Coordinates of C-alpha atoms in Angstrom, one line a residue:
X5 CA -37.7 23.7 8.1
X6 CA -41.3 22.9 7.0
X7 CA -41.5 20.8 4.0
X8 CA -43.4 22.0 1.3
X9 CA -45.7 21.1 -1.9
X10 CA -46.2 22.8 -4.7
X11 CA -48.7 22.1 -7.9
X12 CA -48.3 24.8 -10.8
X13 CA -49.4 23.6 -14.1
X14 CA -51.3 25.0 -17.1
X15 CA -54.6 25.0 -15.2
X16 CA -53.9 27.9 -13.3
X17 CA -54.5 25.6 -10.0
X18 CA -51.5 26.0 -7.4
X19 CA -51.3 24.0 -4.0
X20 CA -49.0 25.3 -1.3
X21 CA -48.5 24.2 2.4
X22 CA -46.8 21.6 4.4
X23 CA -46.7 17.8 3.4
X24 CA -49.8 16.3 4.9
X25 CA -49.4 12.4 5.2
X26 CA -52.0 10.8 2.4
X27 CA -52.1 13.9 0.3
X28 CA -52.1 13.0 -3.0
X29 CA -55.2 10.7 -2.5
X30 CA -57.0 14.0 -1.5
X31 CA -55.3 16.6 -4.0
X32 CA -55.8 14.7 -7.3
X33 CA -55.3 16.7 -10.2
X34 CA -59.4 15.8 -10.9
X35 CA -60.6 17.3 -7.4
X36 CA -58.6 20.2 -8.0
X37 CA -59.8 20.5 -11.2
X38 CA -63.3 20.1 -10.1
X39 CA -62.7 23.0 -7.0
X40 CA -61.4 25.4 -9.4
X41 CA -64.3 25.3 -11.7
X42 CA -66.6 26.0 -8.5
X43 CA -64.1 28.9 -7.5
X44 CA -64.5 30.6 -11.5
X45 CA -67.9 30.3 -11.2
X46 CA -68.3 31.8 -8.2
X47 CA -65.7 33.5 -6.5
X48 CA -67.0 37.2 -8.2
X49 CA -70.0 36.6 -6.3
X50 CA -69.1 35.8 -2.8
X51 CA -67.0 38.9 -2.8
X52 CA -70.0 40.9 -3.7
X53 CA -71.8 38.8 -0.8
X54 CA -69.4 39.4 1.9
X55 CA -69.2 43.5 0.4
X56 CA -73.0 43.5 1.4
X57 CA -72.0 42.0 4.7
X58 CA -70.2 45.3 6.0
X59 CA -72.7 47.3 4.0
X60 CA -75.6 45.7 5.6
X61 CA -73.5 46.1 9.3
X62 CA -73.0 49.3 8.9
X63 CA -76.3 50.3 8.5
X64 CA -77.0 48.8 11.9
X65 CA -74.5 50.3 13.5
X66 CA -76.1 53.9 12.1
X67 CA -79.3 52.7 13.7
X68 CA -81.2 50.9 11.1
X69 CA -82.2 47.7 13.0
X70 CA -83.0 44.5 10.7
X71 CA -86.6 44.1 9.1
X72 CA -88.6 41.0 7.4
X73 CA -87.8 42.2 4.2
X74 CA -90.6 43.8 2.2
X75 CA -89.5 42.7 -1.0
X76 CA -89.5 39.1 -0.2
X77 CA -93.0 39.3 1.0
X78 CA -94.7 37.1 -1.5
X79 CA -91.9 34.2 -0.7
X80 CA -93.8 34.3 3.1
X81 CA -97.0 34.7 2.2
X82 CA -97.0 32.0 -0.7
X83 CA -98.3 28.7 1.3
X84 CA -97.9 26.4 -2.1
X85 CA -94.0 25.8 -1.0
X86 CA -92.1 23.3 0.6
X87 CA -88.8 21.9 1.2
X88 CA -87.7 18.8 -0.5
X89 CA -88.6 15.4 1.3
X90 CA -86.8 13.8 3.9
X91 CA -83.5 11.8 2.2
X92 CA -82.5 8.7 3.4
X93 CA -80.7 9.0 7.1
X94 CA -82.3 12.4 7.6
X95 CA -85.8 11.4 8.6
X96 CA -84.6 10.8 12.3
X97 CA -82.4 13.7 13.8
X98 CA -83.6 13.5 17.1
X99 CA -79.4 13.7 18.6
X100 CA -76.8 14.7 16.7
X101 CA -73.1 15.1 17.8
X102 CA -70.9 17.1 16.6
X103 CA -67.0 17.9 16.5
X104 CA -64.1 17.8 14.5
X105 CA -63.0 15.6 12.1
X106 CA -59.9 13.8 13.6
X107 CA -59.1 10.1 13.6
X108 CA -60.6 9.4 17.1
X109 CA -63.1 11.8 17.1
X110 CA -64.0 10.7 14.1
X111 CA -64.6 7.3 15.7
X112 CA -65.7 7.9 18.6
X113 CA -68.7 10.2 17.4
X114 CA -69.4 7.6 15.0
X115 CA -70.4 5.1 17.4
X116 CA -71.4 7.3 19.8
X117 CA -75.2 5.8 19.5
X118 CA -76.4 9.4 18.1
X119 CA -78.5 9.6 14.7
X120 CA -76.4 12.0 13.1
X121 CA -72.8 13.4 13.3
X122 CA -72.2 16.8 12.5
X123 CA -68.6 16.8 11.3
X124 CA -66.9 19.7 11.9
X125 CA -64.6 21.7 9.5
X126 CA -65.4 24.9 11.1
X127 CA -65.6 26.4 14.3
X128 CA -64.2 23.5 16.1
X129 CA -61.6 22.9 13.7
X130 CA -58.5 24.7 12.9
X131 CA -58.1 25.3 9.9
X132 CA -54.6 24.6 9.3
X133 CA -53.3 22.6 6.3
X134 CA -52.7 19.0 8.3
X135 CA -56.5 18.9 9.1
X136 CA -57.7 20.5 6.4
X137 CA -56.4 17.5 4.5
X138 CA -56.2 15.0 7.3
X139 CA -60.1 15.6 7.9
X140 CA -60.8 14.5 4.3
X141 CA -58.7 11.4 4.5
X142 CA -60.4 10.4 8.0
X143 CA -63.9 11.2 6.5
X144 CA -63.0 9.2 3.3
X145 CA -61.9 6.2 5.6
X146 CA -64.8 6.6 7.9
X147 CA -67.7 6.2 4.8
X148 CA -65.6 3.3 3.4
X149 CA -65.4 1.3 6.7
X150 CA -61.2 1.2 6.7
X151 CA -60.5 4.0 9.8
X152 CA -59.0 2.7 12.8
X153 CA -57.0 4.3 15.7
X154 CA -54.3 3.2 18.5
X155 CA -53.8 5.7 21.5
X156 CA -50.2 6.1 22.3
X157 CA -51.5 4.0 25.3
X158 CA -52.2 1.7 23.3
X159 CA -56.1 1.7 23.3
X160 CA -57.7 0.8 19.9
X161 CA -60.4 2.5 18.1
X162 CA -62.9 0.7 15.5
X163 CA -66.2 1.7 14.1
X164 CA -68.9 -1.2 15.2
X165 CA -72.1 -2.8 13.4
X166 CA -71.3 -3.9 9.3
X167 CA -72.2 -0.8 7.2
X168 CA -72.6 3.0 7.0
X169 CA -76.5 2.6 7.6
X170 CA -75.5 1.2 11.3
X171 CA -73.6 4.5 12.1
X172 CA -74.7 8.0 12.5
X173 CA -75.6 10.2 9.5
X174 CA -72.5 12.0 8.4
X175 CA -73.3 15.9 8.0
X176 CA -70.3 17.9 7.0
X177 CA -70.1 21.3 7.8
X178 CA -67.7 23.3 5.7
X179 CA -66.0 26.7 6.7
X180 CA -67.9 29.9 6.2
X181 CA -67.9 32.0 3.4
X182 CA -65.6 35.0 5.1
X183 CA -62.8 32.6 5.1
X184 CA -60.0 32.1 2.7
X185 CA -57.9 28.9 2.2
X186 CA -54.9 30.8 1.4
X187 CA -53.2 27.1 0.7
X188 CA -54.9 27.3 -2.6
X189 CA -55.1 29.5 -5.4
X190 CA -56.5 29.7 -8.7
X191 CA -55.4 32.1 -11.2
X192 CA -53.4 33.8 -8.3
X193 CA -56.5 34.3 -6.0
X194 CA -57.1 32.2 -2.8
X195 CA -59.9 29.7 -3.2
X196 CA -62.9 30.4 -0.6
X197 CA -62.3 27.7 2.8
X198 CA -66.2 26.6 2.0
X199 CA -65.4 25.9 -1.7
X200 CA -62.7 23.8 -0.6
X201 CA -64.1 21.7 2.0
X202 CA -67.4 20.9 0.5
X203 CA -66.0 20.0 -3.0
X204 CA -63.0 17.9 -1.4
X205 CA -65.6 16.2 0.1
X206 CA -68.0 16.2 -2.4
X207 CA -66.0 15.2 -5.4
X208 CA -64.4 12.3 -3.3
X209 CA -67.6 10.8 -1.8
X210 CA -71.1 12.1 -3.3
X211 CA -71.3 8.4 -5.7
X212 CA -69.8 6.0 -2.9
X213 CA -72.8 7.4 -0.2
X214 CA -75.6 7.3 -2.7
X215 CA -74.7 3.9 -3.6
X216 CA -74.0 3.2 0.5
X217 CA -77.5 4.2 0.7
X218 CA -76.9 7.8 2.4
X219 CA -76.8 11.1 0.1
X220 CA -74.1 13.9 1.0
X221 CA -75.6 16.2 3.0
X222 CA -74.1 19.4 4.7
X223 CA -74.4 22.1 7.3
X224 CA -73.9 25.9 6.2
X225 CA -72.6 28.1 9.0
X226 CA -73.0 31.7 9.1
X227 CA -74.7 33.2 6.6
X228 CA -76.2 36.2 6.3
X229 CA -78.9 36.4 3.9
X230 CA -80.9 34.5 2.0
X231 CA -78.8 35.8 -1.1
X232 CA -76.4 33.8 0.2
X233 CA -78.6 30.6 0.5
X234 CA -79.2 31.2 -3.3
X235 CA -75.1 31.1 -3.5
X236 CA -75.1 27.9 -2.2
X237 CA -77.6 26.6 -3.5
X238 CA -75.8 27.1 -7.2
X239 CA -72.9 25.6 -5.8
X240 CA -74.9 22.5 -5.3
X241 CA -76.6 22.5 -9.0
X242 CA -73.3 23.3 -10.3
X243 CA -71.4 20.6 -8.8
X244 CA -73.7 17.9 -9.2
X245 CA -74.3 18.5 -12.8
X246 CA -70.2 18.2 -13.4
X247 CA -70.2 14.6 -11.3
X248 CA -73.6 13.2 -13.0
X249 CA -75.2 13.8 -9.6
X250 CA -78.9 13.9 -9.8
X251 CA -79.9 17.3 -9.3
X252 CA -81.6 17.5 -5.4
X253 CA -79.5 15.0 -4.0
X254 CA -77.3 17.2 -1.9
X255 CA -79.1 18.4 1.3
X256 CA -77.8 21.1 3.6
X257 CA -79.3 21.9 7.1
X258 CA -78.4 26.0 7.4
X259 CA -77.2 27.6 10.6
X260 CA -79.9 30.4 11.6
X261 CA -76.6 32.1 14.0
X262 CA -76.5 35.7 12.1
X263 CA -79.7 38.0 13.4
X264 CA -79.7 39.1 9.7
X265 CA -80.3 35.5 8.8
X266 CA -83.3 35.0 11.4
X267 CA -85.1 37.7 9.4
X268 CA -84.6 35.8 6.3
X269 CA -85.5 32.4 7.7
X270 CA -88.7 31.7 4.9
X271 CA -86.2 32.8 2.2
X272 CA -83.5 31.1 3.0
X273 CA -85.5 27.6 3.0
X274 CA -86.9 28.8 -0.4
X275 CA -83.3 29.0 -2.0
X276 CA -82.3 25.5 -0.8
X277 CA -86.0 24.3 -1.3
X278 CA -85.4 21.4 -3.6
X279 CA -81.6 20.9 -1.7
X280 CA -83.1 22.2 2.2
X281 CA -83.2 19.8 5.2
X282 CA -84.1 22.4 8.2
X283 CA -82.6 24.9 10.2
X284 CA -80.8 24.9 12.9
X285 CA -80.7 27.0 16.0
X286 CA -76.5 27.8 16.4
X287 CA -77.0 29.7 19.8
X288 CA -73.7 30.6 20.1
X289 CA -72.9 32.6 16.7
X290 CA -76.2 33.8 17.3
X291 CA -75.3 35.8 20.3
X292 CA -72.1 37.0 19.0
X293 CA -73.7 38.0 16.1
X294 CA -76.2 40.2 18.2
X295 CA -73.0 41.7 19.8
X296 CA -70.6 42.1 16.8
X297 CA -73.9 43.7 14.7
X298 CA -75.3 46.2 17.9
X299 CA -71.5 46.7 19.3
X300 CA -71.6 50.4 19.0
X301 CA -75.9 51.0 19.4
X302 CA -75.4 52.0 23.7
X303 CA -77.1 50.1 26.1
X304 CA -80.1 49.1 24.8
X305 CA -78.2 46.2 23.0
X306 CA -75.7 44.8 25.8
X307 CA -76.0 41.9 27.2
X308 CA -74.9 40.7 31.3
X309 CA -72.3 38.1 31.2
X310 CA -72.4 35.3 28.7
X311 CA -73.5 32.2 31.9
X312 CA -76.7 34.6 32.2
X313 CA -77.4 34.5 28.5
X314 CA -79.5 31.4 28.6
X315 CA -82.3 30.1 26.0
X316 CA -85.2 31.3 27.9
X317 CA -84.1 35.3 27.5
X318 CA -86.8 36.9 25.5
X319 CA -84.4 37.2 22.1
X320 CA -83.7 33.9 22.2
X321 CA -86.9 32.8 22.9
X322 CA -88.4 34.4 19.8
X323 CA -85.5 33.8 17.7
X324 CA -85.9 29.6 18.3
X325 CA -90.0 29.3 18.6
X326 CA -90.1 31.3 15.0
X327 CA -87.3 29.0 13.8
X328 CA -89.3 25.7 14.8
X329 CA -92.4 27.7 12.8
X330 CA -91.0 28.6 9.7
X331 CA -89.4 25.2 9.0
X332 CA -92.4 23.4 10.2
X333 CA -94.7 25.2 8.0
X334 CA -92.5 24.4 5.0
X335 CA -91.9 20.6 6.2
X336 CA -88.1 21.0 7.4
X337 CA -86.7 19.8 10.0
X338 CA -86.0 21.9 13.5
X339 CA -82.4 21.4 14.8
X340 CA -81.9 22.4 18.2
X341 CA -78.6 24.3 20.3
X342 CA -75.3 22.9 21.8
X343 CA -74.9 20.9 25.0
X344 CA -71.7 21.7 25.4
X345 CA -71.4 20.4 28.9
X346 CA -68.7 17.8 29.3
X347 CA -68.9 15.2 31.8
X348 CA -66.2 14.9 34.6
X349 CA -65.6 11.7 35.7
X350 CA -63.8 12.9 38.8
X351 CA -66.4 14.8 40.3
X352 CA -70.0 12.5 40.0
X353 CA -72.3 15.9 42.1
X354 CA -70.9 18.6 39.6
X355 CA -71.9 15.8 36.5
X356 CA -75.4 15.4 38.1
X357 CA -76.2 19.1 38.7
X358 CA -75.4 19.8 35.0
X359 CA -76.7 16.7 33.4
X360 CA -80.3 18.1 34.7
X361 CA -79.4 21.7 33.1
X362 CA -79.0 19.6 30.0
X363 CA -82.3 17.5 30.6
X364 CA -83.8 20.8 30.8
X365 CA -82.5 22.5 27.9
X366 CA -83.5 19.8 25.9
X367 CA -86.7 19.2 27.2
X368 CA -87.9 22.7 26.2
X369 CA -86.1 22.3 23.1
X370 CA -88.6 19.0 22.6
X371 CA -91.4 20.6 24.0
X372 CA -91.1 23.9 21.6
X373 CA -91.2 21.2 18.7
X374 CA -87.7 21.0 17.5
X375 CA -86.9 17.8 15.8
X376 CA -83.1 16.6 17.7
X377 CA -80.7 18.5 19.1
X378 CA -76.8 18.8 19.5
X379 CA -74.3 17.4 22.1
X380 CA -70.7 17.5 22.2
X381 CA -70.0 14.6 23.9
X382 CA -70.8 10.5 23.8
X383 CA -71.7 10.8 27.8
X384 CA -74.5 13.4 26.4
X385 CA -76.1 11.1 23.9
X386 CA -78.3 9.0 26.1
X387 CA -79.5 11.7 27.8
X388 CA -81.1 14.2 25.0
X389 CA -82.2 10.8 23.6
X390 CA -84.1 9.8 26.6
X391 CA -85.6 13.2 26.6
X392 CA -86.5 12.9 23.0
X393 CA -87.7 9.2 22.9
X394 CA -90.4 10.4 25.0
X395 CA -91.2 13.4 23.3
X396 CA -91.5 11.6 19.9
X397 CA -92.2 8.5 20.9
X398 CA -92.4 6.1 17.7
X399 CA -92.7 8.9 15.1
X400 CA -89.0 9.8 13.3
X401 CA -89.8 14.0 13.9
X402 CA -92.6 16.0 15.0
X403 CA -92.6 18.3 11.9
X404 CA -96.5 18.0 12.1
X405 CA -96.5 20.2 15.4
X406 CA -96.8 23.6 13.5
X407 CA -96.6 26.2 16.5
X408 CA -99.2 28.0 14.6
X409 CA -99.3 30.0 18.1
X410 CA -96.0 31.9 17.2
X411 CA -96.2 35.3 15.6
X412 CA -93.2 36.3 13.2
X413 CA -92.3 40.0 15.7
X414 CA -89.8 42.0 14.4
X415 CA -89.3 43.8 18.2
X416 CA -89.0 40.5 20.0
X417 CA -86.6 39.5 18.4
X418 CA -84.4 42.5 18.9
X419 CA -85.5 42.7 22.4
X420 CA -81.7 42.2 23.5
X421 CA -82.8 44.7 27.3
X422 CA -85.0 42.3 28.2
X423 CA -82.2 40.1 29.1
X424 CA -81.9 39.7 33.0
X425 CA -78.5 39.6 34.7
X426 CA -75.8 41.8 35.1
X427 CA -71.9 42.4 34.1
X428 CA -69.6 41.2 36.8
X429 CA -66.0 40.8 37.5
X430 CA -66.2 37.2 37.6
X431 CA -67.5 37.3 34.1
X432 CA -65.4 39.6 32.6
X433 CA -62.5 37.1 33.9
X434 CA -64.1 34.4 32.5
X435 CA -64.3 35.7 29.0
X436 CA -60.8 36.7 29.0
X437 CA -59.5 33.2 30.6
X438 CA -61.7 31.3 27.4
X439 CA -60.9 33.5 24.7
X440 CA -57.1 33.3 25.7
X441 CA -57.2 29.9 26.5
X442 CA -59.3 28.8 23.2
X443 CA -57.2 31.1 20.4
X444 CA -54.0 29.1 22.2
X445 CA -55.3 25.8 21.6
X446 CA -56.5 27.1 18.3
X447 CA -52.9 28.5 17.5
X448 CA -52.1 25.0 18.0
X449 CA -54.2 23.3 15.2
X450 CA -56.9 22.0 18.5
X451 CA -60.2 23.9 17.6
X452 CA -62.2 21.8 20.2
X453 CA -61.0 23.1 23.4
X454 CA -62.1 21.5 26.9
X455 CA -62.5 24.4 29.5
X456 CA -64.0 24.4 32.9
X457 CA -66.0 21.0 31.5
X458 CA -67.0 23.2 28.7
X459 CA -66.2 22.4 25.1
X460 CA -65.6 25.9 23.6
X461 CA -65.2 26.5 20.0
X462 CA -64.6 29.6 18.0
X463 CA -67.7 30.7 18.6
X464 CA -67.5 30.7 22.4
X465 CA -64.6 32.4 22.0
X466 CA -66.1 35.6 20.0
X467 CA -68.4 35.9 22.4
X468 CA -65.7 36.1 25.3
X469 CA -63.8 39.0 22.7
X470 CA -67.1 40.5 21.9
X471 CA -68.2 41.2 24.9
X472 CA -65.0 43.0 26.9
X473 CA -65.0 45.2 23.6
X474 CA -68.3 46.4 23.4
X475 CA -68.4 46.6 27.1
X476 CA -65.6 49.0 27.3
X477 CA -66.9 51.6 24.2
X478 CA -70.5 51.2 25.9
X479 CA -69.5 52.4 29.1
X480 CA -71.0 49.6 30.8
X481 CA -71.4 49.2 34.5
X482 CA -71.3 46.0 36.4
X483 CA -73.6 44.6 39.1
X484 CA -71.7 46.7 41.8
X485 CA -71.3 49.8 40.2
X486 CA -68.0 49.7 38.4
X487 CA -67.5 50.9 35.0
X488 CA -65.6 48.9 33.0
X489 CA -62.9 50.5 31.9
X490 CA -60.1 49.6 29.3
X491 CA -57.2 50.0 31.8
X492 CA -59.4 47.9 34.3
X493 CA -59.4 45.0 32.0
X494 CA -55.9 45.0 31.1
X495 CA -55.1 45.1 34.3
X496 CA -57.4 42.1 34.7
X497 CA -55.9 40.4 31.7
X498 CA -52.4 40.4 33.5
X499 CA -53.6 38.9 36.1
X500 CA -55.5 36.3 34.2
X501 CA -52.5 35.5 31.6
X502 CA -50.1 35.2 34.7
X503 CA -52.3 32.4 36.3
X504 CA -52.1 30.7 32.9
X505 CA -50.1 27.3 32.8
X506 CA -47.6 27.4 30.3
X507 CA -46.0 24.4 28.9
X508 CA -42.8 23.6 25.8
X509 CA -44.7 24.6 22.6
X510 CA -47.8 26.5 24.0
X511 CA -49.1 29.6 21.8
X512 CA -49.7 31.8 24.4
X513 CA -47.9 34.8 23.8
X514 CA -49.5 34.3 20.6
X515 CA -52.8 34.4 22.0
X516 CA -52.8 36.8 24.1
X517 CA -51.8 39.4 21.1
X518 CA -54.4 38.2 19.2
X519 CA -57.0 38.3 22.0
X520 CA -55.3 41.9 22.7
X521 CA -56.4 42.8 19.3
X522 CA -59.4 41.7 19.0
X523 CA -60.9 42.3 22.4
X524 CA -59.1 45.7 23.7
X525 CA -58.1 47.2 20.2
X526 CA -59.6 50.3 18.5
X527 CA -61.2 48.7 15.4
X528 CA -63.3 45.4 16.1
X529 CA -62.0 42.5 13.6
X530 CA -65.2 40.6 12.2
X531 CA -63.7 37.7 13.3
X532 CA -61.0 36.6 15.3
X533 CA -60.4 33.6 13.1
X534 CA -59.0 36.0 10.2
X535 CA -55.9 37.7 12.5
X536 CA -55.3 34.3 14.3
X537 CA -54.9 32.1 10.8
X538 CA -52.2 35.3 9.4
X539 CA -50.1 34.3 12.4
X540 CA -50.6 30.7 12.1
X541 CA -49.7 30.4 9.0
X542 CA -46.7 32.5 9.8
X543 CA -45.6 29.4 11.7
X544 CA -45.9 27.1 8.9
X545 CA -49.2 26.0 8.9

């Protein structure tokens, strides 16, 4: 039987989910006090948000592809604006990791020799109550120099140099605003996931990193719009008026991954301006975004398998060189994609042959002008940073590089045809082994799953679901003629789901409904994170 909490009092706050070890030094009456005034301030207002969402989607699907907004045109044309300057730890992103927020990881990316550390409460996060609450604890121990580890083999984990300023630039990325924390409820209505991690975080460690020297800064996954930029940003006004936080300390890096959002790059960075430290290119939401917005449009808009979905394809060529423009021009920084690659030790040929993929990935990403880049594992640290040492040499960024040469182009970036490859049965396979594989491990509060020397997250996995749906309701046709039907794939998914290892505990029956659902069902579920967190929390979490 799961042991519960339960907070009810006159506020109108209630906490409900399963003891988490170190709670109450997270859940003080004063952070949720602080979390609740965010939520009445706001939570009308992301409703109407995410309503403009499906609004917005289904317009596209009726044929009405995105468009630089017209009534935003003075925002673009106005060269008088900037973003706020560079705060401390920020003026050198040239590699950043990124993951989850567990005790080891937590270590381990912290002295991984990168300049930043993204840490992750989203997509490679579950977000079940033990690491929503155990991720604030570890990130709370981390700034204040008192997290350690011991491996059940006894290894032990410590963070190295003598203060924060010696370790990697902590930039939390809180859950997107489509999800709920359904743990926590004011006045009877679930507080949004975002609200909850950024002003756990917020209201716990804003004073200790100014006074450490850093600021808290933030990623912002998945929006939308630059209406929902302006969201966040009064979030960030809000909050640091009730903590006596000077106004423009907070910085947030945004996720360009929505194709909505890569129309609204300028505006976005305008919102944020006096909060704003870049953009960065999430390539992997940004193709399932592509997908889950053209799903129904015919051919024009489906793409060959997700390996042949590379950088260099003509959409995501315009989609990153106007990225590295627009924040450029406004003096933001440039982040660049995942390296998701992660380094077997067992097998030193298939390390080399992908460590030059990743060499070359970055180097174009250095070349196009970006600023640093992503990795997702220690092993992958010295090698974007190599690239980009030479690239910047002694400068911090290349913001100064301006790619005046690139052209904001409405039909480049929506030139999905252009892609080359093709659909095959080895890809087809592939997506259904990830997405099965990753919603099990997510079922099972892991959100960073290790997979063919891949580390997928959620957003790996959409693409695997994403694909095999709109593939079957296009009518598509692989590389040797065979149309891929729905029976064809379930057929293939038996197959697949037998080969499948199971083990005591495993979530794979689980999984496989919920891939089921999501991949071969009727309707399309916006994301697969919504129908996978009903039937984990229908397991106690």
């Amino acid at each position: 039987m799961v042991t519960t909490t339960e907070t009810r009092d006159d506020t109108g706050i209630a906490v409900n989910g399963p003891a988490v070890d170190r709670q109450d030094e997270i859940l003080t009456p004063e952070a949720l006090t602080f979390i609740a005034a965010l939520h009445r301030a706001f939570a009308p207002r992301r409703q109407e948000l995410l309503q403009l969402r499906q609004q917005r989607r289904i317009k596209i699907g009726n044929g009405v592809d995105p468009a630089f907004l017209a009534e935003t045109r003075d925002v673009r044309d106005d060269f008088s604006w900037s973003v706020a300057t560079l705060a401390p730890g920020l003026e050198d992103r040239r590699v950043e990791i990124t993951g989850p927020c567990d005790r080891k990881m937590t270590i381990n990316a912290l002295n991984s020799g990168a300049k930043c550390w993204m840490a992750d409460l989203e997509d490679s996060s579950t977000p079940n109550w033990h690491n929503v609450i155990d991720s604030q604890v570890n990130l709370r121990d981390a700034i204040e120099r008192r997290i350690d580890f011991t491996s059940p083999q006894g290894k032990e984990y410590r963070l190295k140099g003598q203060a924060l300023t010696d370790l990697p630039t902590i930039i939390v990325r809180p859950r997107g605003w489509h999800l709920a924390e359904l743990h926590v409820r004011v006045d009877g209505v679930p507080v949004a996931g975002s609200l909850v991690d950024f002003g756990l975080y917020f209201f716990h460690n804003a004073h200790r990193l100014i006074e450490l020297g850093r600021g808290p800064y933030f990623y912002l996954p998945k929006l939308e719009s630059h209406l929902e930029a302006r969201l966040w940003n009064d979030v960030f006004v809000m909050a640091q008026d009730l903590l006596g936080v000077p106004q423009g300390t907070i910085r947030a890096t945004v996720l360009i991954e929505t194709i909505t959002a890569a129309f609204e790059m300028e505006e976005i960075l305008y919102e944020l301006r006096h909060h704003s430290s870049g953009l960065n290119a999430g390539r992997w939401d940004y193709i399932f975004s592509v997908i889950k917005n053209f799903r129904e449009r015919g051919p024009r808009f489906v793409l060959p398998d997700r390996d042949q979905v590379t950088m260099t394809a003509p959409f995501m060529r315009a989609y990153t060189e106007l990225l590295v423009r627009t924040c450029h021009r406004r003096s933001a920084s440039a982040i660049g994609g995942m390296a998701a690659f992660i380094p077997s030790r067992k097998d030193a040929e298939a390390n080399a042959v992908a460590l030059e993929k990743v060499r070359a990935d970055k180097n174009r990403e250095a070349d196009d002008g970006f600023d640093g880049s992503w990795v997702a594992h220690p092993d992958l640290v010295p090698v974007a940073m190599a690239v980009f040492d030479e690239t910047l040499g002694g400068l911090p960024n290349q913001i100064d590089k301006q790619r005046e040469d690139v052209v904001p182009n409405a039909a480049a970036l929506l030139d999905v045809a252009a892609t080359p490859g093709e659909i095959t049965e080895a890809g087809i396979r592939k997506n259904i082994e990830v997405g099965v594989r990753y919603i099990e491990s997510w079922l099972r509060g892991i959100g960073a799953a290790a997979i063919n020397n891949l580390m997928e997250d959620a957003a790996t996995a959409e693409i695997s679901r994403s694909q095999i749906w709109q593939w079957i309701n296009a009518g598509s046709v692989t590389g040797d003629g065979r149309t891929v039907s729905r029976g064809w794939v379930e057929r293939m998914l038996k197959d697949e789901f037998e080969r499948m290892e199971r083990f005591e505990g495993d979530r794979f029956d689980d999984a496989l409904s919920v891939f089921t659902e999501c991949a071969l069902g009727e309707a399309y579920p916006t994301f697969l994170t919504i129908p996978a967190y009903t039937r984990f929390l229908a397991n106690g979490g």
